[in-house]
Amino acid sequence: ATAGISSSDFRDAIDSSLFRNWLRNLESESGILADGSMTLKQVLIQGVDMFGKRIGFLKFKADIFDKETGQKVPGIVFARGPAVAVLILLESDGETYAVLTEQVRVPTGKIVLELPAGMLDDDKGDFVGTAVREVEEEIGIKLKKEDMVDLTAFLDPSTGYRIFPSPGGCDEEMSVFLYRGQVEKETIRQLQGKETGLREHGEFIKVRLIPYRELWRKTADAKVLMSIGLYEMAQREGLVSSQRLKPNS
Amino acid sequence: ATAGISSSDFRDAIDSSLFRNWLRNLESESGILADGSMTLKQVLIQGVDMFGKRIGFLKFKADIFDKETGQKVPGIVFARGPAVAVLILLESDGETYAVLTEQVRVPTGKIVLELPAGMLDDDKGDFVGTAVREVEEEIGIKLKKEDMVDLTAFLDPSTGYRIFPSPGGCDEEMSVFLYRGQVEKETIRQLQGKETGLREHGEFIKVRLIPYRELWRKTADAKVLMSIGLYEMAQREGLVSSQRLKPNS
């Protein structure tokens, strides 16, 4: 570990599900070490960010070499683990609205309009449970797991049914869910501009509703465009019916 | 700065275009500090990764508080700067192929199929020049700047015409370009499986061509699905003609 990392932080880092998951990926079927052409020589733990008692983010440098040429491949990793995002489409009065969050995003320096999303808090891999919980925290509506369509489940098995938002620097892998429902005009009115988020976690979120047909141009969020790509192509292949909306409670 | 960061690394970090760009975003129109409700109290430089003589990645923690509640917002930043990606569609014999790179991606632990892409090496902000250069390095074909369509230019001005792949933890902002051309069957055959990339930079890339109609399901790369979302919706609104292909040299 680099200077400044305590021995207890170092041990926690090595034992963390973030690091173990990364090692598991290395040795998986589409893993870097799978065909034996590469070798992992060393890992340098550079940074540990705690979220309370739990490791939130890890930063490390892995020295991985191509056996044939002896050449090292770029190995800097910002590890934050798996996450989920939800494309919520509410139909009301013939218009379909996407439900978004608007919040401060310090890494970008800006206030960003995004799909409701969040990281998995533990290593149980409950993606759909996290999706339902994040929507409740960020939008304030209670969805049912069975109403959630996993758009990433349509992907080829070789992908592991997950998407890498930024594979050049970050381990993040994401599932994207779709929820569609019919609601009263009043629900749309109540949701628009609603203030939500876990204040004690420093979440200051405003809910924004945007007509789906305009959505693709309205945000700088990759999750939005990813979900549109998945949703449009899944509809084109009849994997998701064009208009199978369920009235809400 | 945390222990282990030398004073010269600290000065380089503060002077870097990565950090200055982040500060500029904070104070921009859609910036976090724009409406005066938030205040930046402190920045802790946690990590500096050099790419030769240049700063490649920065890791820092920014303490930003909501003035009204005194609550701190999550402020851990993995800074790597702006990047570009290119959706290359080559039509041959009635089939349209997307041109992808397959390479080791240490942060994911896996070999990943992606759009050709890369980071801007300097702060001149030459996105289209970087796109042409990355395609030449990663695919081995020389495209002309004027043939590149900036799909992110269709976005709303409020987005800054860029996409954030992972705004919860990373400053990365991306432009997505489209190139379409007609080629001979022989070109398709030559490209398929070609080995490219800057070996001295540890880039071991294989070129993969995939029929565009299958593309959406074939990769775990968010850039692919983002570009499909942009391309399909831009076509739907007539911003990009459905089949305006130019024969290649």
Coordinates of C-alpha atoms in Angstrom, one line a residue:
Chain A
A1 CA 0.0 0.0 0.0
T2 CA 1.1 3.6 -0.5
A3 CA 2.2 5.7 2.4
G4 CA -0.8 7.0 4.4
I5 CA -2.8 3.7 4.2
S6 CA -3.0 2.2 7.7
S7 CA -2.5 -1.6 8.0
S8 CA -6.1 -2.0 9.2
D9 CA -7.3 -0.1 6.1
F10 CA -5.1 -2.3 4.0
R11 CA -6.5 -5.5 5.5
D12 CA -10.1 -4.2 5.1
A13 CA -9.4 -3.3 1.5
I14 CA -8.0 -6.8 0.6
D15 CA -11.0 -8.5 2.4
S16 CA -13.6 -6.2 0.9
S17 CA -16.2 -7.5 -1.5
L18 CA -15.1 -4.8 -4.0
F19 CA -11.6 -6.3 -4.2
R20 CA -12.7 -10.0 -4.0
N21 CA -15.2 -9.3 -6.8
W22 CA -12.5 -7.8 -9.0
L23 CA -10.2 -10.9 -8.4
R24 CA -13.2 -13.1 -9.3
N25 CA -13.7 -11.3 -12.6
L26 CA -10.0 -11.6 -13.4
E27 CA -10.4 -15.4 -13.3
S28 CA -13.9 -15.7 -14.8
E29 CA -14.6 -17.0 -18.3
S30 CA -14.1 -13.6 -20.0
G31 CA -11.5 -12.7 -17.4
I32 CA -8.1 -11.2 -18.2
L33 CA -6.3 -14.2 -16.7
A34 CA -8.6 -16.8 -18.3
D35 CA -6.5 -17.8 -21.4
G36 CA -3.1 -17.6 -19.6
S37 CA -1.6 -14.9 -21.8
M38 CA -1.5 -12.4 -19.0
T39 CA -0.1 -12.5 -15.5
L40 CA -0.9 -10.4 -12.3
K41 CA 2.3 -9.5 -10.5
Q42 CA 1.4 -6.9 -8.0
V43 CA -1.4 -4.7 -6.6
L44 CA -0.7 -1.4 -4.9
I45 CA -3.6 -0.1 -2.7
Q46 CA -3.6 3.6 -3.2
G47 CA -6.7 4.8 -1.4
V48 CA -9.6 3.6 0.8
D49 CA -12.8 5.7 1.2
M50 CA -15.0 4.5 4.1
F51 CA -18.8 5.0 4.1
G52 CA -19.3 4.8 7.8
K53 CA -18.0 1.3 8.8
R54 CA -18.2 0.0 5.2
I55 CA -15.6 0.4 2.4
G56 CA -17.3 2.7 -0.1
F57 CA -14.6 3.2 -2.8
L58 CA -11.1 1.7 -3.4
K59 CA -8.3 3.0 -5.5
F60 CA -5.5 0.7 -6.6
K61 CA -3.0 0.0 -9.2
A62 CA -2.7 -3.6 -10.6
D63 CA 0.5 -4.5 -12.5
I64 CA -0.7 -7.0 -15.2
F65 CA 1.8 -8.0 -17.9
D66 CA 1.4 -9.6 -21.3
K67 CA 3.6 -12.7 -21.0
E68 CA 4.6 -12.8 -24.7
T69 CA 5.9 -9.2 -24.9
G70 CA 6.5 -8.5 -21.2
Q71 CA 4.5 -5.3 -21.8
K72 CA 2.4 -3.9 -18.9
V73 CA -1.3 -3.0 -19.5
P74 CA -2.8 0.2 -18.0
G75 CA -3.9 -1.0 -14.5
I76 CA -5.3 2.0 -12.5
V77 CA -8.6 1.0 -10.9
F78 CA -11.3 3.1 -9.2
A79 CA -13.5 0.5 -7.5
R80 CA -17.0 1.3 -6.4
G81 CA -18.9 -1.9 -7.2
P82 CA -22.2 -2.8 -8.8
A83 CA -25.1 -0.4 -9.2
V84 CA -28.7 -0.2 -10.7
A85 CA -30.6 2.4 -12.7
V86 CA -34.4 2.6 -13.4
L87 CA -36.2 4.0 -16.4
I88 CA -39.6 4.9 -15.0
L89 CA -42.2 5.7 -17.6
L90 CA -45.6 7.0 -16.4
E91 CA -48.4 7.4 -18.8
S92 CA -51.1 10.0 -18.1
D93 CA -53.6 11.7 -20.4
G94 CA -51.9 10.2 -23.5
E95 CA -48.5 11.5 -22.6
T96 CA -45.6 9.3 -21.4
Y97 CA -43.3 10.9 -18.8
A98 CA -39.9 9.8 -17.7
V99 CA -39.2 10.3 -14.0
L100 CA -35.7 11.8 -13.3
T101 CA -33.7 13.1 -10.4
E102 CA -31.9 16.4 -10.4
Q103 CA -29.1 16.6 -7.9
V104 CA -25.6 18.0 -7.0
R105 CA -22.9 15.7 -8.5
V106 CA -19.6 16.9 -7.0
P107 CA -17.4 14.8 -9.4
T108 CA -18.9 16.8 -12.4
G109 CA -19.0 20.1 -10.5
K110 CA -22.6 20.4 -11.7
I111 CA -26.2 19.8 -10.9
V112 CA -27.2 16.8 -13.1
L113 CA -30.5 15.4 -14.4
E114 CA -30.4 11.6 -14.2
L115 CA -32.3 8.3 -14.0
P116 CA -32.9 7.3 -10.4
A117 CA -30.0 5.0 -9.5
G118 CA -27.8 3.8 -6.7
M119 CA -25.1 1.4 -5.6
L120 CA -25.6 -2.0 -4.0
D121 CA -24.9 -1.6 -0.3
D122 CA -23.8 -5.1 0.3
D123 CA -22.5 -8.1 -1.6
K124 CA -25.8 -10.0 -1.7
G125 CA -26.2 -8.9 -5.4
D126 CA -29.9 -7.9 -4.9
F127 CA -30.1 -5.7 -8.0
V128 CA -33.9 -5.5 -8.3
G129 CA -34.3 -5.0 -4.5
T130 CA -31.8 -2.1 -4.6
A131 CA -33.7 -0.7 -7.6
V132 CA -37.0 -0.6 -5.7
R133 CA -35.3 0.9 -2.6
E134 CA -33.5 3.6 -4.6
V135 CA -36.8 4.7 -6.4
E136 CA -38.5 4.9 -3.0
E137 CA -35.7 7.0 -1.5
E138 CA -35.1 9.2 -4.6
I139 CA -38.7 9.5 -6.1
G140 CA -40.9 8.6 -3.1
I141 CA -43.0 6.0 -4.9
K142 CA -43.1 2.3 -3.9
L143 CA -42.8 0.0 -6.9
K144 CA -43.2 -3.8 -6.8
K145 CA -40.2 -6.0 -7.7
E146 CA -42.4 -8.1 -10.0
D147 CA -43.3 -5.0 -12.1
M148 CA -39.7 -4.3 -12.8
V149 CA -38.4 -5.4 -16.3
D150 CA -34.6 -6.1 -16.3
L151 CA -33.5 -4.6 -19.7
T152 CA -30.0 -5.8 -19.2
A153 CA -31.2 -9.4 -19.0
F154 CA -31.7 -9.1 -22.8
L155 CA -28.0 -8.8 -23.3
D156 CA -25.8 -11.6 -24.6
P157 CA -24.6 -14.0 -21.9
S158 CA -21.0 -13.0 -22.6
T159 CA -21.8 -9.6 -21.1
G160 CA -22.7 -11.1 -17.7
Y161 CA -26.0 -9.2 -18.2
R162 CA -24.3 -6.0 -16.9
I163 CA -23.1 -2.7 -18.4
F164 CA -19.8 -1.1 -17.7
P165 CA -20.3 2.7 -17.6
S166 CA -16.6 3.5 -17.7
P167 CA -14.5 0.4 -18.2
G168 CA -11.3 2.3 -18.8
G169 CA -11.0 3.5 -15.2
C170 CA -13.8 2.1 -13.1
D171 CA -15.1 -1.4 -12.1
E172 CA -18.7 -0.2 -11.9
E173 CA -21.2 -2.7 -13.5
M174 CA -24.8 -1.8 -13.8
S175 CA -28.2 -3.3 -14.3
V176 CA -30.9 -1.2 -16.0
F177 CA -34.6 -1.8 -15.1
L178 CA -37.7 -0.5 -16.8
Y179 CA -41.0 0.3 -14.9
R180 CA -44.1 1.4 -16.8
G181 CA -47.4 2.4 -15.3
Q182 CA -50.5 4.5 -15.9
V183 CA -51.2 7.2 -13.4
E184 CA -53.7 10.1 -12.8
K185 CA -52.8 13.6 -13.9
E186 CA -52.7 14.5 -10.2
T187 CA -49.8 12.1 -9.6
I188 CA -47.8 13.7 -12.4
R189 CA -48.5 17.1 -10.8
Q190 CA -47.4 15.9 -7.3
L191 CA -44.2 14.4 -8.5
Q192 CA -43.0 17.3 -10.6
G193 CA -40.5 19.3 -8.5
K194 CA -40.9 17.2 -5.3
E195 CA -37.9 17.4 -2.9
T196 CA -36.6 13.9 -1.9
G197 CA -33.4 12.0 -1.0
L198 CA -31.9 11.0 2.3
R199 CA -30.9 14.4 3.7
E200 CA -28.8 12.7 6.4
H201 CA -26.7 11.2 3.6
G202 CA -26.4 14.7 2.0
E203 CA -28.8 13.8 -0.8
F204 CA -30.7 16.9 -2.0
I205 CA -32.8 15.6 -4.9
K206 CA -35.5 17.3 -6.9
V207 CA -37.8 15.0 -9.0
R208 CA -38.3 16.1 -12.6
L209 CA -40.7 14.7 -15.1
I210 CA -39.9 15.0 -18.8
P211 CA -42.0 13.7 -21.8
Y212 CA -40.3 10.5 -23.0
R213 CA -40.1 11.7 -26.7
E214 CA -37.9 14.6 -25.5
L215 CA -35.8 12.6 -23.0
W216 CA -32.9 11.7 -25.2
R217 CA -31.8 15.3 -25.7
K218 CA -32.5 16.6 -22.2
T219 CA -29.8 15.1 -20.0
A220 CA -26.1 14.6 -19.9
D221 CA -26.6 11.3 -18.1
A222 CA -25.2 8.2 -19.9
K223 CA -27.7 6.1 -17.9
V224 CA -30.6 7.8 -19.7
L225 CA -29.2 7.2 -23.2
M226 CA -28.2 3.6 -22.3
S227 CA -31.8 2.9 -21.1
I228 CA -33.2 4.5 -24.3
G229 CA -30.9 2.3 -26.5
L230 CA -32.0 -0.8 -24.6
Y231 CA -35.7 0.1 -24.5
E232 CA -36.0 1.1 -28.1
M233 CA -34.2 -2.0 -29.5
A234 CA -36.0 -4.3 -27.1
Q235 CA -39.3 -2.9 -28.4
R236 CA -38.2 -3.3 -32.0
E237 CA -37.6 -7.0 -31.4
G238 CA -40.8 -7.5 -29.5
L239 CA -39.1 -8.3 -26.3
V240 CA -40.9 -5.5 -24.5
S241 CA -44.4 -4.7 -25.8
S242 CA -44.9 -1.2 -27.1
Q243 CA -47.7 -0.2 -24.8
R244 CA -48.2 -2.8 -22.0
L245 CA -49.0 -0.3 -19.2
K246 CA -50.6 -1.3 -15.9
P247 CA -52.8 1.1 -14.0
N248 CA -51.3 2.1 -10.7
S249 CA -52.8 1.9 -7.2
Chain B
A1 CA -3.1 16.4 0.8
T2 CA -3.1 12.9 2.4
A3 CA 0.2 11.5 3.6
G4 CA 2.3 10.0 0.7
I5 CA 1.5 12.9 -1.7
S6 CA 4.7 14.9 -2.3
S7 CA 4.5 18.7 -2.3
S8 CA 5.5 18.8 -6.0
D9 CA 2.7 16.3 -6.8
F10 CA 0.3 18.4 -4.8
R11 CA 1.3 21.6 -6.7
D12 CA 1.0 19.7 -10.1
A13 CA -2.4 18.4 -9.0
I14 CA -3.7 21.9 -8.2
D15 CA -2.3 23.4 -11.4
S16 CA -3.5 20.5 -13.6
S17 CA -6.2 21.1 -16.3
L18 CA -8.2 18.3 -14.6
F19 CA -8.5 20.3 -11.4
R20 CA -8.9 23.7 -13.0
N21 CA -11.7 22.3 -15.3
W22 CA -13.5 20.9 -12.2
L23 CA -13.3 24.3 -10.5
R24 CA -14.6 26.0 -13.7
N25 CA -17.6 23.5 -13.8
L26 CA -18.4 24.3 -10.2
E27 CA -18.8 28.0 -11.0
S28 CA -20.5 27.5 -14.4
E29 CA -24.1 28.2 -15.2
S30 CA -25.3 24.7 -14.1
G31 CA -22.5 24.6 -11.6
I32 CA -23.0 23.6 -7.9
L33 CA -21.9 27.0 -6.6
A34 CA -23.9 28.9 -9.2
D35 CA -27.0 29.7 -7.1
G36 CA -25.1 30.3 -3.9
S37 CA -26.9 27.7 -1.9
M38 CA -23.8 25.6 -1.5
T39 CA -20.2 26.3 -0.3
L40 CA -16.9 24.6 -1.0
K41 CA -14.9 24.5 2.2
Q42 CA -11.9 22.2 1.5
V43 CA -10.4 19.8 -1.0
L44 CA -8.1 16.9 0.1
I45 CA -5.9 15.6 -2.7
Q46 CA -5.8 11.8 -2.1
G47 CA -4.0 10.4 -5.1
V48 CA -2.0 11.5 -8.3
D49 CA -1.4 9.1 -11.2
M50 CA 1.2 10.3 -13.7
F51 CA 1.2 9.3 -17.4
G52 CA 4.8 10.0 -18.1
K53 CA 5.3 13.7 -17.3
R54 CA 1.6 14.5 -17.5
I55 CA -1.1 14.0 -14.8
G56 CA -3.3 11.2 -15.9
F57 CA -5.8 10.7 -13.0
L58 CA -6.5 12.6 -9.8
K59 CA -8.4 11.4 -6.8
F60 CA -9.6 14.0 -4.3
K61 CA -12.3 14.6 -1.7
A62 CA -14.2 17.9 -1.9
D63 CA -16.1 19.1 1.2
I64 CA -19.1 20.9 -0.1
F65 CA -21.9 22.0 2.3
D66 CA -25.5 23.0 1.9
K67 CA -25.7 26.4 3.6
E68 CA -29.2 26.0 4.8
T69 CA -28.9 22.7 6.5
G70 CA -25.1 22.6 7.0
Q71 CA -25.2 19.1 5.5
K72 CA -22.2 17.8 3.5
V73 CA -22.9 16.3 0.1
P74 CA -20.9 13.2 -1.1
G75 CA -17.7 14.6 -2.5
I76 CA -15.3 11.9 -3.6
V77 CA -13.9 12.5 -7.1
F78 CA -12.0 10.3 -9.5
A79 CA -10.9 12.8 -12.1
R80 CA -9.7 11.6 -15.6
G81 CA -11.0 14.4 -17.8
P82 CA -12.8 14.5 -21.2
A83 CA -13.0 11.6 -23.7
V84 CA -14.5 10.7 -27.1
A85 CA -16.1 7.6 -28.5
V86 CA -16.9 6.8 -32.2
L87 CA -19.7 4.7 -33.6
I88 CA -18.3 3.5 -37.0
L89 CA -20.9 2.0 -39.3
L90 CA -19.5 0.4 -42.5
E91 CA -22.0 -0.8 -45.1
S92 CA -21.0 -3.6 -47.4
D93 CA -23.0 -6.0 -49.6
G94 CA -26.3 -4.8 -48.0
E95 CA -25.1 -5.4 -44.4
T96 CA -24.1 -2.6 -42.0
Y97 CA -21.3 -3.5 -39.6
A98 CA -20.3 -1.7 -36.4
V99 CA -16.5 -1.6 -35.8
L100 CA -15.5 -2.4 -32.2
T101 CA -12.3 -2.9 -30.2
E102 CA -11.8 -5.9 -28.0
Q103 CA -9.2 -5.3 -25.2
V104 CA -8.1 -6.0 -21.7
R105 CA -9.8 -3.6 -19.3
V106 CA -8.1 -4.1 -15.9
P107 CA -10.7 -2.1 -13.9
T108 CA -13.4 -4.6 -14.9
G109 CA -11.0 -7.6 -14.6
K110 CA -12.3 -8.7 -18.1
I111 CA -11.7 -8.5 -21.8
V112 CA -14.4 -6.0 -23.1
L113 CA -15.9 -5.3 -26.5
E114 CA -16.3 -1.5 -26.9
L115 CA -16.6 1.4 -29.3
P116 CA -13.2 2.9 -30.2
A117 CA -12.6 5.6 -27.7
G118 CA -10.0 7.6 -25.9
M119 CA -9.1 10.5 -23.5
L120 CA -8.1 13.9 -24.7
D121 CA -4.3 14.2 -24.1
D122 CA -4.2 17.9 -23.6
D123 CA -6.5 20.7 -22.6
K124 CA -7.1 22.1 -26.1
G125 CA -10.5 20.4 -26.2
D126 CA -10.0 19.0 -29.7
F127 CA -12.7 16.3 -29.4
V128 CA -13.1 15.5 -33.2
G129 CA -9.3 15.5 -33.7
T130 CA -8.9 13.0 -30.8
A131 CA -11.7 10.9 -32.3
V132 CA -9.9 10.6 -35.7
R133 CA -6.6 9.9 -33.9
E134 CA -8.1 7.2 -31.7
V135 CA -9.7 5.4 -34.6
E136 CA -6.4 5.4 -36.5
E137 CA -4.6 4.0 -33.4
E138 CA -7.3 1.4 -32.5
I139 CA -8.8 0.4 -35.8
G140 CA -6.1 1.4 -38.3
I141 CA -8.3 3.4 -40.6
K142 CA -7.9 7.1 -41.4
L143 CA -11.1 9.0 -41.2
K144 CA -11.6 12.7 -42.1
K145 CA -12.8 15.2 -39.5
E146 CA -15.4 16.6 -41.9
D147 CA -17.0 13.1 -42.2
M148 CA -17.6 12.8 -38.4
V149 CA -21.1 13.6 -37.1
D150 CA -21.1 14.8 -33.5
L151 CA -24.2 13.0 -32.1
T152 CA -23.8 14.8 -28.7
A153 CA -24.2 18.2 -30.5
F154 CA -27.9 17.3 -30.8
L155 CA -28.2 17.4 -27.0
D156 CA -29.9 20.3 -25.2
P157 CA -27.5 23.3 -24.4
S158 CA -28.0 22.7 -20.7
T159 CA -26.0 19.5 -21.1
G160 CA -22.9 21.3 -22.4
Y161 CA -23.2 18.8 -25.3
R162 CA -21.4 16.2 -23.3
I163 CA -22.4 13.0 -21.6
F164 CA -21.3 11.9 -18.1
P165 CA -20.7 8.2 -18.1
S166 CA -20.5 7.9 -14.3
P167 CA -21.4 11.2 -12.6
G168 CA -21.7 9.8 -9.1
G169 CA -17.9 9.2 -8.8
C170 CA -16.1 10.4 -11.9
D171 CA -15.7 13.7 -13.8
E172 CA -15.4 12.0 -17.2
E173 CA -17.4 13.9 -19.9
M174 CA -17.7 12.4 -23.3
S175 CA -18.6 13.4 -26.9
V176 CA -19.9 10.6 -29.2
F177 CA -19.3 10.8 -32.9
L178 CA -20.8 8.8 -35.8
Y179 CA -19.0 7.8 -39.0
R180 CA -20.8 6.0 -41.8
G181 CA -19.2 4.8 -45.0
Q182 CA -19.6 2.2 -47.8
V183 CA -16.7 -0.3 -48.2
E184 CA -15.8 -3.3 -50.2
K185 CA -16.3 -6.8 -48.8
E186 CA -12.5 -7.1 -48.7
T187 CA -12.2 -4.2 -46.3
I188 CA -14.6 -6.0 -43.9
R189 CA -12.6 -9.2 -44.2
Q190 CA -9.3 -7.3 -43.5
L191 CA -10.6 -5.5 -40.5
Q192 CA -12.2 -8.5 -38.8
G193 CA -9.7 -9.8 -36.1
K194 CA -7.0 -7.3 -37.0
E195 CA -4.5 -6.7 -34.1
T196 CA -3.9 -3.0 -33.4
G197 CA -3.3 -0.5 -30.5
L198 CA -0.1 1.2 -29.3
R199 CA 1.9 -1.8 -27.9
E200 CA 4.3 0.6 -26.2
H201 CA 1.4 1.9 -24.2
G202 CA 0.3 -1.6 -23.4
E203 CA -2.6 -1.5 -25.8
F204 CA -3.5 -5.0 -27.1
I205 CA -6.5 -4.5 -29.2
K206 CA -8.4 -6.8 -31.6
V207 CA -10.8 -5.3 -34.1
R208 CA -14.3 -6.9 -34.1
L209 CA -17.0 -6.2 -36.6
I210 CA -20.6 -6.9 -35.6
P211 CA -23.8 -6.4 -37.7
Y212 CA -25.5 -3.2 -36.4
R213 CA -28.8 -4.9 -35.9
E214 CA -27.2 -7.3 -33.3
L215 CA -25.0 -4.7 -31.7
W216 CA -27.3 -3.6 -28.8
R217 CA -27.1 -7.0 -27.2
K218 CA -23.5 -8.0 -27.9
T219 CA -21.5 -5.8 -25.6
A220 CA -21.3 -4.7 -21.9
D221 CA -20.1 -1.2 -23.0
A222 CA -22.2 1.8 -22.0
K223 CA -20.7 3.8 -24.9
V224 CA -22.3 1.3 -27.4
L225 CA -25.8 1.7 -25.9
M226 CA -25.4 5.5 -25.5
S227 CA -24.5 5.8 -29.2
I228 CA -27.4 3.6 -30.3
G229 CA -29.8 5.7 -28.2
L230 CA -28.5 8.9 -29.8
Y231 CA -28.3 7.4 -33.3
E232 CA -31.8 5.9 -33.3
M233 CA -33.5 9.0 -31.9
A234 CA -31.6 11.3 -34.1
Q235 CA -32.7 9.3 -37.1
R236 CA -36.3 9.3 -35.8
E237 CA -36.2 13.1 -35.8
G238 CA -34.6 13.3 -39.2
L239 CA -31.4 14.9 -37.7
V240 CA -29.4 12.1 -39.3
S241 CA -30.6 10.7 -42.5
S242 CA -31.4 7.0 -42.4
Q243 CA -29.0 5.9 -45.1
R244 CA -26.6 8.8 -46.2
L245 CA -23.6 6.6 -46.8
K246 CA -20.6 7.9 -48.6
P247 CA -18.4 5.4 -50.6
N248 CA -14.9 5.3 -49.1
S249 CA -11.6 5.8 -50.8

